[in-house]
Coordinates of C-alpha atoms (C1' of nucleotides) in Angstrom, one line a residue:
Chain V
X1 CA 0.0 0.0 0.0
X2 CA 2.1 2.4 1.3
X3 CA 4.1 4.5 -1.7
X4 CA 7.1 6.3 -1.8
X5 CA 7.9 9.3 0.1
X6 CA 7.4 12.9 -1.0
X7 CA 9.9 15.4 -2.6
X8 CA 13.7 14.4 -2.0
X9 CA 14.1 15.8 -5.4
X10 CA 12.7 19.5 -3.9
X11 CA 15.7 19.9 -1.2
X12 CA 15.6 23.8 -1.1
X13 CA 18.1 25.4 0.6
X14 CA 17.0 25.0 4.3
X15 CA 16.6 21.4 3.9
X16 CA 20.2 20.8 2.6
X17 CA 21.8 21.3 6.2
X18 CA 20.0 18.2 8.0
X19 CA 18.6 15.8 5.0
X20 CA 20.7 13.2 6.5
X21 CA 20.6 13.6 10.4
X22 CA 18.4 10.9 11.9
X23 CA 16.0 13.2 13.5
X24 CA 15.4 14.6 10.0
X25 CA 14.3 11.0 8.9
X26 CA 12.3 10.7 11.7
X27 CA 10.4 13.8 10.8
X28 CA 10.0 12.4 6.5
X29 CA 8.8 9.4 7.9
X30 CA 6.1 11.3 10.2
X31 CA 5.4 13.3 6.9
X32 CA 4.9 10.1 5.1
X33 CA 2.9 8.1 7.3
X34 CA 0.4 11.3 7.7
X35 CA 0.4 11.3 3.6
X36 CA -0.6 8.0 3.5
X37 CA -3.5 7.9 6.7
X38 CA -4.6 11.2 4.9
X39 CA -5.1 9.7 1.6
X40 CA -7.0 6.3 3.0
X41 CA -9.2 8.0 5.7
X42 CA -9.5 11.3 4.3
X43 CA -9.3 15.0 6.4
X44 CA -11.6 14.4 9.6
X45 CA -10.7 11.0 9.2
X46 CA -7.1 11.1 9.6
X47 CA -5.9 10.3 13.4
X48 CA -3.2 11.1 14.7
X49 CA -2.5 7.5 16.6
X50 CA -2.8 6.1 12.7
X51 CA 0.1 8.1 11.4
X52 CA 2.1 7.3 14.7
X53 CA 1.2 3.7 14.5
X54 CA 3.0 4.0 10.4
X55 CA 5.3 5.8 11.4
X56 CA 6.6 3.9 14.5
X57 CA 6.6 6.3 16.8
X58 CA 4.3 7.3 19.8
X59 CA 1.8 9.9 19.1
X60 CA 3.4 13.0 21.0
X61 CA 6.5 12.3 19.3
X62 CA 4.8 14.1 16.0
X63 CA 4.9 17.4 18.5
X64 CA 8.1 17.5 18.2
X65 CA 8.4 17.9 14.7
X66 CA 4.8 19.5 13.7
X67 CA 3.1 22.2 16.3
X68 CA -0.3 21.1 15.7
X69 CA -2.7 18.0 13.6
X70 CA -3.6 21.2 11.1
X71 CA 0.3 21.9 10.7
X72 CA 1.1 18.5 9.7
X73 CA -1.9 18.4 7.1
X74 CA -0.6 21.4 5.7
X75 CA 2.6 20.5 5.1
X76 CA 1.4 17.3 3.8
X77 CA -0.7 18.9 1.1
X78 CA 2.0 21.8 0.2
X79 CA 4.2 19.1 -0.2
X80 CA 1.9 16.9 -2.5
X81 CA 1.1 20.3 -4.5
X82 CA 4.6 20.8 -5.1
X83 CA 5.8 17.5 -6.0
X84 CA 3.2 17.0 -8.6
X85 CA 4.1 20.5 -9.7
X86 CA 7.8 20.0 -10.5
X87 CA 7.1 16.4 -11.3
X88 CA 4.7 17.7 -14.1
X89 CA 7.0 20.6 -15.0
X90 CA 10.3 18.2 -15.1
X91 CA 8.0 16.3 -17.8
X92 CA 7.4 18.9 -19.6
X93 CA 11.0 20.2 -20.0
X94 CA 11.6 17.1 -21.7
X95 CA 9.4 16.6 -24.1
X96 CA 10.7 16.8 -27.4
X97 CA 11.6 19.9 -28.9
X98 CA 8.5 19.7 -32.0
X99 CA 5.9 18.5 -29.2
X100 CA 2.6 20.1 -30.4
X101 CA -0.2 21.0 -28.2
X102 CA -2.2 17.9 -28.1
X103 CA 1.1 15.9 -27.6
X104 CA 1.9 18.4 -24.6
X105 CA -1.4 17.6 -22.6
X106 CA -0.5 14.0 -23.4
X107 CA 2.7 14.5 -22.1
X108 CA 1.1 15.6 -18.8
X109 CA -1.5 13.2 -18.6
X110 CA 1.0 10.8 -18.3
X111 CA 3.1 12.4 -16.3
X112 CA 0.0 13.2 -13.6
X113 CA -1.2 9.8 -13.6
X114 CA 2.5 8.0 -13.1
X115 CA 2.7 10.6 -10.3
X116 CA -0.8 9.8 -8.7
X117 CA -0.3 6.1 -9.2
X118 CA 3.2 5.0 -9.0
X119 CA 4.9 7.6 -6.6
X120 CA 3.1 9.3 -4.1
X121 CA 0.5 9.0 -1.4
X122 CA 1.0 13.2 -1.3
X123 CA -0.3 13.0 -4.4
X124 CA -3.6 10.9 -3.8
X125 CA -3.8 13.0 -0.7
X126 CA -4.2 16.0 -2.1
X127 CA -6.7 14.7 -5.3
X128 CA -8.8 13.0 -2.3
X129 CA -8.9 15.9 0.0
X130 CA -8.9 19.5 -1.8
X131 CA -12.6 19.1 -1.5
X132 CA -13.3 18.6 2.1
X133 CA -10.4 21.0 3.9
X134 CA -11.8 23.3 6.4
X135 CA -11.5 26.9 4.7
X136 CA -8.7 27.7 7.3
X137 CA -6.4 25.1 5.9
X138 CA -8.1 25.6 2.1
X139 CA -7.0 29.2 2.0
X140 CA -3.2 28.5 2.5
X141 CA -3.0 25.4 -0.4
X142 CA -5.3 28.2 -2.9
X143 CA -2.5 29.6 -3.6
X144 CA -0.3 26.5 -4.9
X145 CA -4.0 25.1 -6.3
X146 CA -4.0 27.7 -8.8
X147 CA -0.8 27.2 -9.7
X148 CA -0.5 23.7 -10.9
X149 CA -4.0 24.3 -12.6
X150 CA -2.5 27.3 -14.1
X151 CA 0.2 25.3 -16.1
X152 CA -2.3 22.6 -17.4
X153 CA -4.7 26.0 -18.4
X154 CA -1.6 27.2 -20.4
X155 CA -1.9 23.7 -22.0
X156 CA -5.0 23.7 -22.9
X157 CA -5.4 27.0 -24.2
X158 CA -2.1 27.2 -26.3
X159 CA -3.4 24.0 -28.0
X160 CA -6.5 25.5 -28.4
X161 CA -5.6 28.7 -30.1
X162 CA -3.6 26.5 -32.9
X163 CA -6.6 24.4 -33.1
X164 CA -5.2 21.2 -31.6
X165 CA -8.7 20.6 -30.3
X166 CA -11.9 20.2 -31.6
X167 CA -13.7 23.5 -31.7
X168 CA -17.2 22.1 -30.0
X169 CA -15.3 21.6 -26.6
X170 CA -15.1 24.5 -24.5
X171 CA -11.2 24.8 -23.5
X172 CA -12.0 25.4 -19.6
X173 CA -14.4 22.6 -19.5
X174 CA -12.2 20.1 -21.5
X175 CA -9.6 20.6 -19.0
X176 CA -11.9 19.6 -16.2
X177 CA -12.7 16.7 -17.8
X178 CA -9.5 15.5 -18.5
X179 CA -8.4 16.5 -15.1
X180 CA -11.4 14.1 -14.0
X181 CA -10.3 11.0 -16.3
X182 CA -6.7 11.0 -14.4
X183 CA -7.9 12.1 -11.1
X184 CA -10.4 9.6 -10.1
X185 CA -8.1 6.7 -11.5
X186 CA -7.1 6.9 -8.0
X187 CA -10.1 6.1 -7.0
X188 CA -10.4 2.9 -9.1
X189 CA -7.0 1.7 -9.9
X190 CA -4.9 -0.6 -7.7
X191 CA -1.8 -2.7 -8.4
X192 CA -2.8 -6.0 -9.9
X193 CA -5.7 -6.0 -12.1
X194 CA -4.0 -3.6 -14.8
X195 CA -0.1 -2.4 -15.4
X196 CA 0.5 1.6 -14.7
X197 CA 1.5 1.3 -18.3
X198 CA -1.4 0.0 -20.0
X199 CA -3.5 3.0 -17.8
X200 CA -1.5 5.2 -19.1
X201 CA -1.5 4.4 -23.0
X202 CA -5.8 3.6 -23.0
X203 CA -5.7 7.3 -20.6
X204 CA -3.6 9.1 -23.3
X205 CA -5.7 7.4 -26.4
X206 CA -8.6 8.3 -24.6
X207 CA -7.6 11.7 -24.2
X208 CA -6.1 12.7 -27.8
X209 CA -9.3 11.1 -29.4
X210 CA -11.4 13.2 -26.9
X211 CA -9.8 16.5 -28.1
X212 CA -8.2 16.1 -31.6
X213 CA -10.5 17.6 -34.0
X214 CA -11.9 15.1 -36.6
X215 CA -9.2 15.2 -39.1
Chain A
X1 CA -26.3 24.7 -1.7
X2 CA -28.6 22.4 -0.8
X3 CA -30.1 20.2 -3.5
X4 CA -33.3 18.6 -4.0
X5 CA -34.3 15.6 -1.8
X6 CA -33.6 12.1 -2.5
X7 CA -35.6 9.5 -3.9
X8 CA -39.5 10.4 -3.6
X9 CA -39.9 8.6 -6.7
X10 CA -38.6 5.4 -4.9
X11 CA -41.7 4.9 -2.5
X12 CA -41.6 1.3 -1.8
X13 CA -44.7 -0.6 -0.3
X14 CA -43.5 0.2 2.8
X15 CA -42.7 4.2 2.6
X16 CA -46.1 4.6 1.0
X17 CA -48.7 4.6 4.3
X18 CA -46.5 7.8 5.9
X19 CA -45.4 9.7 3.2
X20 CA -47.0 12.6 4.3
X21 CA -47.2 12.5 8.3
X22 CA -45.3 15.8 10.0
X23 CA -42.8 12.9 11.2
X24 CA -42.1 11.2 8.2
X25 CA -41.5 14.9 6.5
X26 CA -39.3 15.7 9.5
X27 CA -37.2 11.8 8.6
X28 CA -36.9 13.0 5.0
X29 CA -35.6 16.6 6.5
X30 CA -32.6 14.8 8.5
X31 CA -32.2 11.9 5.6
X32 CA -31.4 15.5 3.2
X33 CA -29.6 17.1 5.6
X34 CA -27.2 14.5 5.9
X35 CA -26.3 13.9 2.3
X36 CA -25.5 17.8 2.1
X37 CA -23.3 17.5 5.1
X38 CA -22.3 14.3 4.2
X39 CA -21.3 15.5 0.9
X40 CA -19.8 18.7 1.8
X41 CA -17.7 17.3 4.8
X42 CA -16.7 13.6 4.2
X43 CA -17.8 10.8 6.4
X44 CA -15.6 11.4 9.5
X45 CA -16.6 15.1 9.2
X46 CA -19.9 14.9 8.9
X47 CA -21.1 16.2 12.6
X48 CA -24.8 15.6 13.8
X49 CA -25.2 18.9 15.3
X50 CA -24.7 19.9 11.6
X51 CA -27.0 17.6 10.6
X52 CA -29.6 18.6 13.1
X53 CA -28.7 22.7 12.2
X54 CA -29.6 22.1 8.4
X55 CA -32.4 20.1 9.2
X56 CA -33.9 22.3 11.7
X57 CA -34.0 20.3 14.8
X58 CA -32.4 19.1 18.0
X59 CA -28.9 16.7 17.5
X60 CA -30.8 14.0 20.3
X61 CA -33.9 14.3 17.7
X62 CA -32.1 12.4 15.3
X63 CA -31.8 9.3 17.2
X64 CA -35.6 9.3 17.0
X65 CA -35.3 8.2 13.5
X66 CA -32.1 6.7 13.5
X67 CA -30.2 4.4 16.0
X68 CA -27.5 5.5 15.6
X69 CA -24.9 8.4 13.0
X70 CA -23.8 5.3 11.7
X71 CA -27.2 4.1 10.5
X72 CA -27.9 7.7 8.9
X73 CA -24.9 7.7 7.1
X74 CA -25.7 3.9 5.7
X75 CA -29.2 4.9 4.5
X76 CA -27.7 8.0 3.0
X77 CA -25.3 6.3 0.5
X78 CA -27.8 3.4 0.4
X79 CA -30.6 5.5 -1.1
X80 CA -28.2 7.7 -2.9
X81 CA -27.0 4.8 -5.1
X82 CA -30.5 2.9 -5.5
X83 CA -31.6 6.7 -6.5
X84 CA -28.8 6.9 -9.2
X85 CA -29.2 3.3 -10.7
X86 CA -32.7 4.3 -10.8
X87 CA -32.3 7.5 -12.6
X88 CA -30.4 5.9 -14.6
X89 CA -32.3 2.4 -15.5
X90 CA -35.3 5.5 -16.3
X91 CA -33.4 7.5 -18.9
X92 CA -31.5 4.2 -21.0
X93 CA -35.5 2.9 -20.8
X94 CA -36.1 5.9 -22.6
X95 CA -33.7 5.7 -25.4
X96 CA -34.7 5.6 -28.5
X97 CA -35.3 2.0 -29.9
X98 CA -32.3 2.3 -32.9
X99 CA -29.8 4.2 -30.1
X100 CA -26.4 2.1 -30.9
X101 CA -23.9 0.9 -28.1
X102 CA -22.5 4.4 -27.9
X103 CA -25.4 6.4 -27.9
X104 CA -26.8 4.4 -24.9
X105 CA -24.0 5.3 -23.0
X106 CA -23.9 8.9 -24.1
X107 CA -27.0 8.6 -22.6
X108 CA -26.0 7.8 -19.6
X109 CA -23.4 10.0 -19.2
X110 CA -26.4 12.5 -19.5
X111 CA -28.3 11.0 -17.0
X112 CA -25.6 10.6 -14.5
X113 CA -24.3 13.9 -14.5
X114 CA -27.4 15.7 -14.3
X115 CA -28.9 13.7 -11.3
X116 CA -25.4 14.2 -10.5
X117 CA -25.3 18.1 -10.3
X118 CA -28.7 19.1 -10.2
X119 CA -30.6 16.9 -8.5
X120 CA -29.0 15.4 -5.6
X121 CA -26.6 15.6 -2.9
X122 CA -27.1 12.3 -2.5
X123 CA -25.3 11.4 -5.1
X124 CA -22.6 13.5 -4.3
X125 CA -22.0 12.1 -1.1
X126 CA -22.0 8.7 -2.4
X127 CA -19.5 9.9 -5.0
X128 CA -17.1 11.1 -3.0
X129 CA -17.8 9.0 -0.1
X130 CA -17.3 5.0 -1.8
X131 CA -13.5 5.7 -1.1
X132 CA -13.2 6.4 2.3
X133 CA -15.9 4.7 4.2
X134 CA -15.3 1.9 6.9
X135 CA -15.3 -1.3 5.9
X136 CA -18.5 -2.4 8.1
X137 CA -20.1 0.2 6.3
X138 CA -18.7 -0.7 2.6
X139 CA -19.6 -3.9 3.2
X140 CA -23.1 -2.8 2.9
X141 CA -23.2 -1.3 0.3
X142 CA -20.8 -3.3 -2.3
X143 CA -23.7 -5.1 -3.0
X144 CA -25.8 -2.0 -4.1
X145 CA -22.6 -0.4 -5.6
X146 CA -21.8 -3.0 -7.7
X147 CA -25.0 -3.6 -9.3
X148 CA -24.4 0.5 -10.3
X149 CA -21.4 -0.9 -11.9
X150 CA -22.9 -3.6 -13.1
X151 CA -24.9 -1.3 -15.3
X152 CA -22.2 0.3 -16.6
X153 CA -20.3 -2.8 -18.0
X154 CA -23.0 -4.0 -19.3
X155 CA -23.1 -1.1 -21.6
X156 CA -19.3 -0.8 -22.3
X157 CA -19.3 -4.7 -22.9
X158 CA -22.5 -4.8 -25.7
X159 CA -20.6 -1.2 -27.1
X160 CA -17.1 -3.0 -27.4
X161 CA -18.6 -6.2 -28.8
X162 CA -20.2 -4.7 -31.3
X163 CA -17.4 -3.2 -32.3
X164 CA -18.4 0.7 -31.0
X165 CA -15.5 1.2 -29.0
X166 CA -12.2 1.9 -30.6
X167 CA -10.1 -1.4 -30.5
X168 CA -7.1 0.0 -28.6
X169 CA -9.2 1.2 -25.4
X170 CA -10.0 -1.5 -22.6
X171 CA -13.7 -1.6 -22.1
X172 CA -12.6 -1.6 -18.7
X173 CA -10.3 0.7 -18.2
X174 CA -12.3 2.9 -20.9
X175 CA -15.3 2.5 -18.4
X176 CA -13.8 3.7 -15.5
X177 CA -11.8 7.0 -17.5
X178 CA -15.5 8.4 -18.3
X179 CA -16.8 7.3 -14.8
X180 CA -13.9 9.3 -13.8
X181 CA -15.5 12.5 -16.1
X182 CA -18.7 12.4 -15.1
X183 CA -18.0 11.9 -11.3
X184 CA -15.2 14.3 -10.8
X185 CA -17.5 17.1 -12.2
X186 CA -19.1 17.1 -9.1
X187 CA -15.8 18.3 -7.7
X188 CA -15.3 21.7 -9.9
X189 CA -18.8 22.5 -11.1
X190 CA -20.7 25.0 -9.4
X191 CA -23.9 27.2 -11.3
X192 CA -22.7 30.0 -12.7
X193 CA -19.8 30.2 -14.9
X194 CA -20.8 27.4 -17.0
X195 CA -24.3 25.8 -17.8
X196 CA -25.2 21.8 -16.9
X197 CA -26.6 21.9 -20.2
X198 CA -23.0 22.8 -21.4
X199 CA -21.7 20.7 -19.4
X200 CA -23.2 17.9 -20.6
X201 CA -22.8 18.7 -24.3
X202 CA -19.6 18.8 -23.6
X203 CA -19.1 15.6 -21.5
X204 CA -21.0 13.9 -24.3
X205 CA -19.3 15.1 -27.1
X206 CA -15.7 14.7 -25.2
X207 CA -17.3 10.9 -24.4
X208 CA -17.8 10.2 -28.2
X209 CA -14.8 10.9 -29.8
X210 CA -13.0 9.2 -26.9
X211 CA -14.5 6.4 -27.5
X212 CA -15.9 6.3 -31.7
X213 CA -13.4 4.1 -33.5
X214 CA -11.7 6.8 -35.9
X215 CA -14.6 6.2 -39.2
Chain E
dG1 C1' 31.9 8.8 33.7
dC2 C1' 29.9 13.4 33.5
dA3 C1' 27.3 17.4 31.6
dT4 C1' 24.5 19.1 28.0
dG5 C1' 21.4 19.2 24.4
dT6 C1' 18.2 16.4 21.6
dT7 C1' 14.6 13.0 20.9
dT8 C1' 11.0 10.0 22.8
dT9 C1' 7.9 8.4 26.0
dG10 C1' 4.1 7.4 29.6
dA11 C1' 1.0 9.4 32.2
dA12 C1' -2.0 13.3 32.7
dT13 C1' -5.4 16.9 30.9
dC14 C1' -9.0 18.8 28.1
dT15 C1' -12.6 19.0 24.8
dA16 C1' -15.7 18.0 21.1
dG17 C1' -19.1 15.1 19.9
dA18 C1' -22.0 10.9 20.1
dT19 C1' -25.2 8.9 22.8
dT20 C1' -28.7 8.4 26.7
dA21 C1' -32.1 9.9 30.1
dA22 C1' -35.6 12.3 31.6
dA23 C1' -38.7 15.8 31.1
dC24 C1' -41.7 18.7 28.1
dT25 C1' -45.2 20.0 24.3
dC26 C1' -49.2 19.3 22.2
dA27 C1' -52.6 17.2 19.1
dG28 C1' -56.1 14.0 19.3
dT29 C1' -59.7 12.0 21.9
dA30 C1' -62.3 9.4 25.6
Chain U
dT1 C1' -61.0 18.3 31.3
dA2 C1' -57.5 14.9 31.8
dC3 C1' -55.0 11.1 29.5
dT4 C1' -52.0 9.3 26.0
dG5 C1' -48.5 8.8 22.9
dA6 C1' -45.7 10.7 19.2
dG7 C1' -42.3 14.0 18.6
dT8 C1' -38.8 17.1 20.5
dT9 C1' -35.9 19.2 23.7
dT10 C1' -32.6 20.2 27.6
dA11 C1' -29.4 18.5 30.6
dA12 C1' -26.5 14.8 31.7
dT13 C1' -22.9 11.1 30.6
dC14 C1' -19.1 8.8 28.3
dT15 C1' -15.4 8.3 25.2
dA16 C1' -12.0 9.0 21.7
dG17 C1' -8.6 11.8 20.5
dA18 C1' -5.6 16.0 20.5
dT19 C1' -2.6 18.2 23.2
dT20 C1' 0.7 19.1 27.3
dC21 C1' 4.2 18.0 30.5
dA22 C1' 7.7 16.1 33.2
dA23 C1' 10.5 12.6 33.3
dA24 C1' 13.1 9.1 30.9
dA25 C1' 16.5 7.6 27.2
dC26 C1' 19.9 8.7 24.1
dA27 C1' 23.6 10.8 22.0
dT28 C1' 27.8 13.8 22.0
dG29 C1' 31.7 16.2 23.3
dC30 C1' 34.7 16.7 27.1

DNA sequence: GCATGTTTTGAATCTAGATTAAACTCAGTA
DNA sequence: TACTGAGTTTAATCTAGATTCAAAACATGC
């Protein structure tokens, strides 16, 4: 069940000094455990006992580390919002030079759904949960929100100003649907049944034959 | 906010002798109340003094009707999915005799989405809800749940078979990509900027040409 | 081995909610 | 009018968790 843990790759400068220190391991695994109860059980649901029970530690330990239950949820979502971020961006930067539109959004449907699926309980955590956080706690992720939706918006309208995608489809709405085929796979998808890869190829076919005009 | 009530069109033999006693409108008051709270809030959110605010009474009042917030929340997603495989079984009866494979599930993709967003929070809560229930409680409703799904397969299968379904999809994985459309709308839509009927046009026509084998 | 700072723990405390108990309201009616 | 029972409320009770705290454990440099 449990996936791997969030950002290594998104050391920023403050991490750097202690990424190796036990305590600092501690704290990831803390992180980790409260990604994962998060994504299973859901905001109300998440206790705190759970995530010390994954995490192997007794509950009060997680004061040390986080201040409050809200703080750690925080961080957990930031986190998840980041990672998918760069992990999408990262993706991006590498697709091939004469990538047109279409390709792009393929590109990052791929990308999103290897994330959600292989990688990252952040991830499911945050596709689970942006609906049911208290506005307190909303408020803070909006910000980080609107910027992961704003590079899949840029998508979506480049491709459809050069007419990547079929004129009847309203660009805003077409990215919500697509946004919905790759987001509820985590809902539906477990190991087993079918490979990440075969998800991905029917989720990108699906997708370019949803958008590309009739040729 | 709040949507219309669930399932009046349901009356079973039993329902029928009280539908209209004060106390059985004051049942249907809390039943409504806790799909919107439900829905809005998650299952370990959902709080029975909210319950009781919405619906205009007393929290102890509720355990007049129900034993127990466990017993409201199972008759919530338990008439919230016989509601939707209702709606549903009612528009496909309604389909034109000469609708192919694909336009019977257009069809539903109609139907779901707009019991989906216009009619009922039941139907949200259930959507949101199947992930992170307890298992005493998704035990339940499995049964229920699959027979939805069982719907749905059905259709995909008799599409795929008869050969209305693009050969490289998965009937299904291609099942659960445009369950994953229609039910994540219920996570971004919100009257105003954009129409259902738009919405739908849009799902439908994004549906099809995910779907159409290229002519 | 001893002193000092860091991490972890077990045993309280405190509070929000679910649930229960007992009492109240009031319509219908003998 | 007084009685009855359905429906509702207010005032307990009880419990699961979050949080706090003081005292262990542990590590580290001396």
């Amino acid at each position: 069940m449990a996936k791997k843990s969030g950002s290594p790759m998104l050391a920023t400068a403050d991490d750097e000094k202690n990424l190796d220190k036990k305590s600092a391991r501690t704290r990831v695994r803390i992180l980790d455990a409260a990604a994962q109860v998060l994504s299973a059980k859901g905001y109300a649901g998440m206790r705190l006992g759970d995530v010390a029970e994954v995490a192997e530690v007794q509950a009060p330990a997680i004061y040390y580390y986080f201040s409050s239950r809200e703080e750690l949820i925080e961080e957990v979502m930031w986190v998840g919002l980041a990672d998918m971020r760069a992990y999408l961006a990262t993706a991006l930067e590498q697709a091939p030079e004469d990538a047109d539109g279409l390709e792009r959004i393929l590109i990052a449907v791929g990308a999103h759904l290897r994330h959600e699926l292989e990688i990252s309980d952040y991830a499911t955590a945050v596709i689970r949960n942006g609906g049911q956080l208290p506005d307190k706690i909303r408020e803070r992720q909006q910000q980080e929100e609107k910027k992961y939706g704003a590079v899949w918006r840029e998508l979506f309208q480049s491709a459809a100003k050069a007419g990547e995608i079929r004129s009847d489809l309203d660009p805003y709405v077409a990215q919500m649907l697509v946004m919905g085929t790759v987001n509820w796979t985590a809902e539906w998808w477990q190991p087993g049944r079918v490979s990440i890869d075969r998800v991905v190829a029917n989720a990108q076919a699906f997708v370019r034959n949803a958008l590309a005009p009739t040729a």
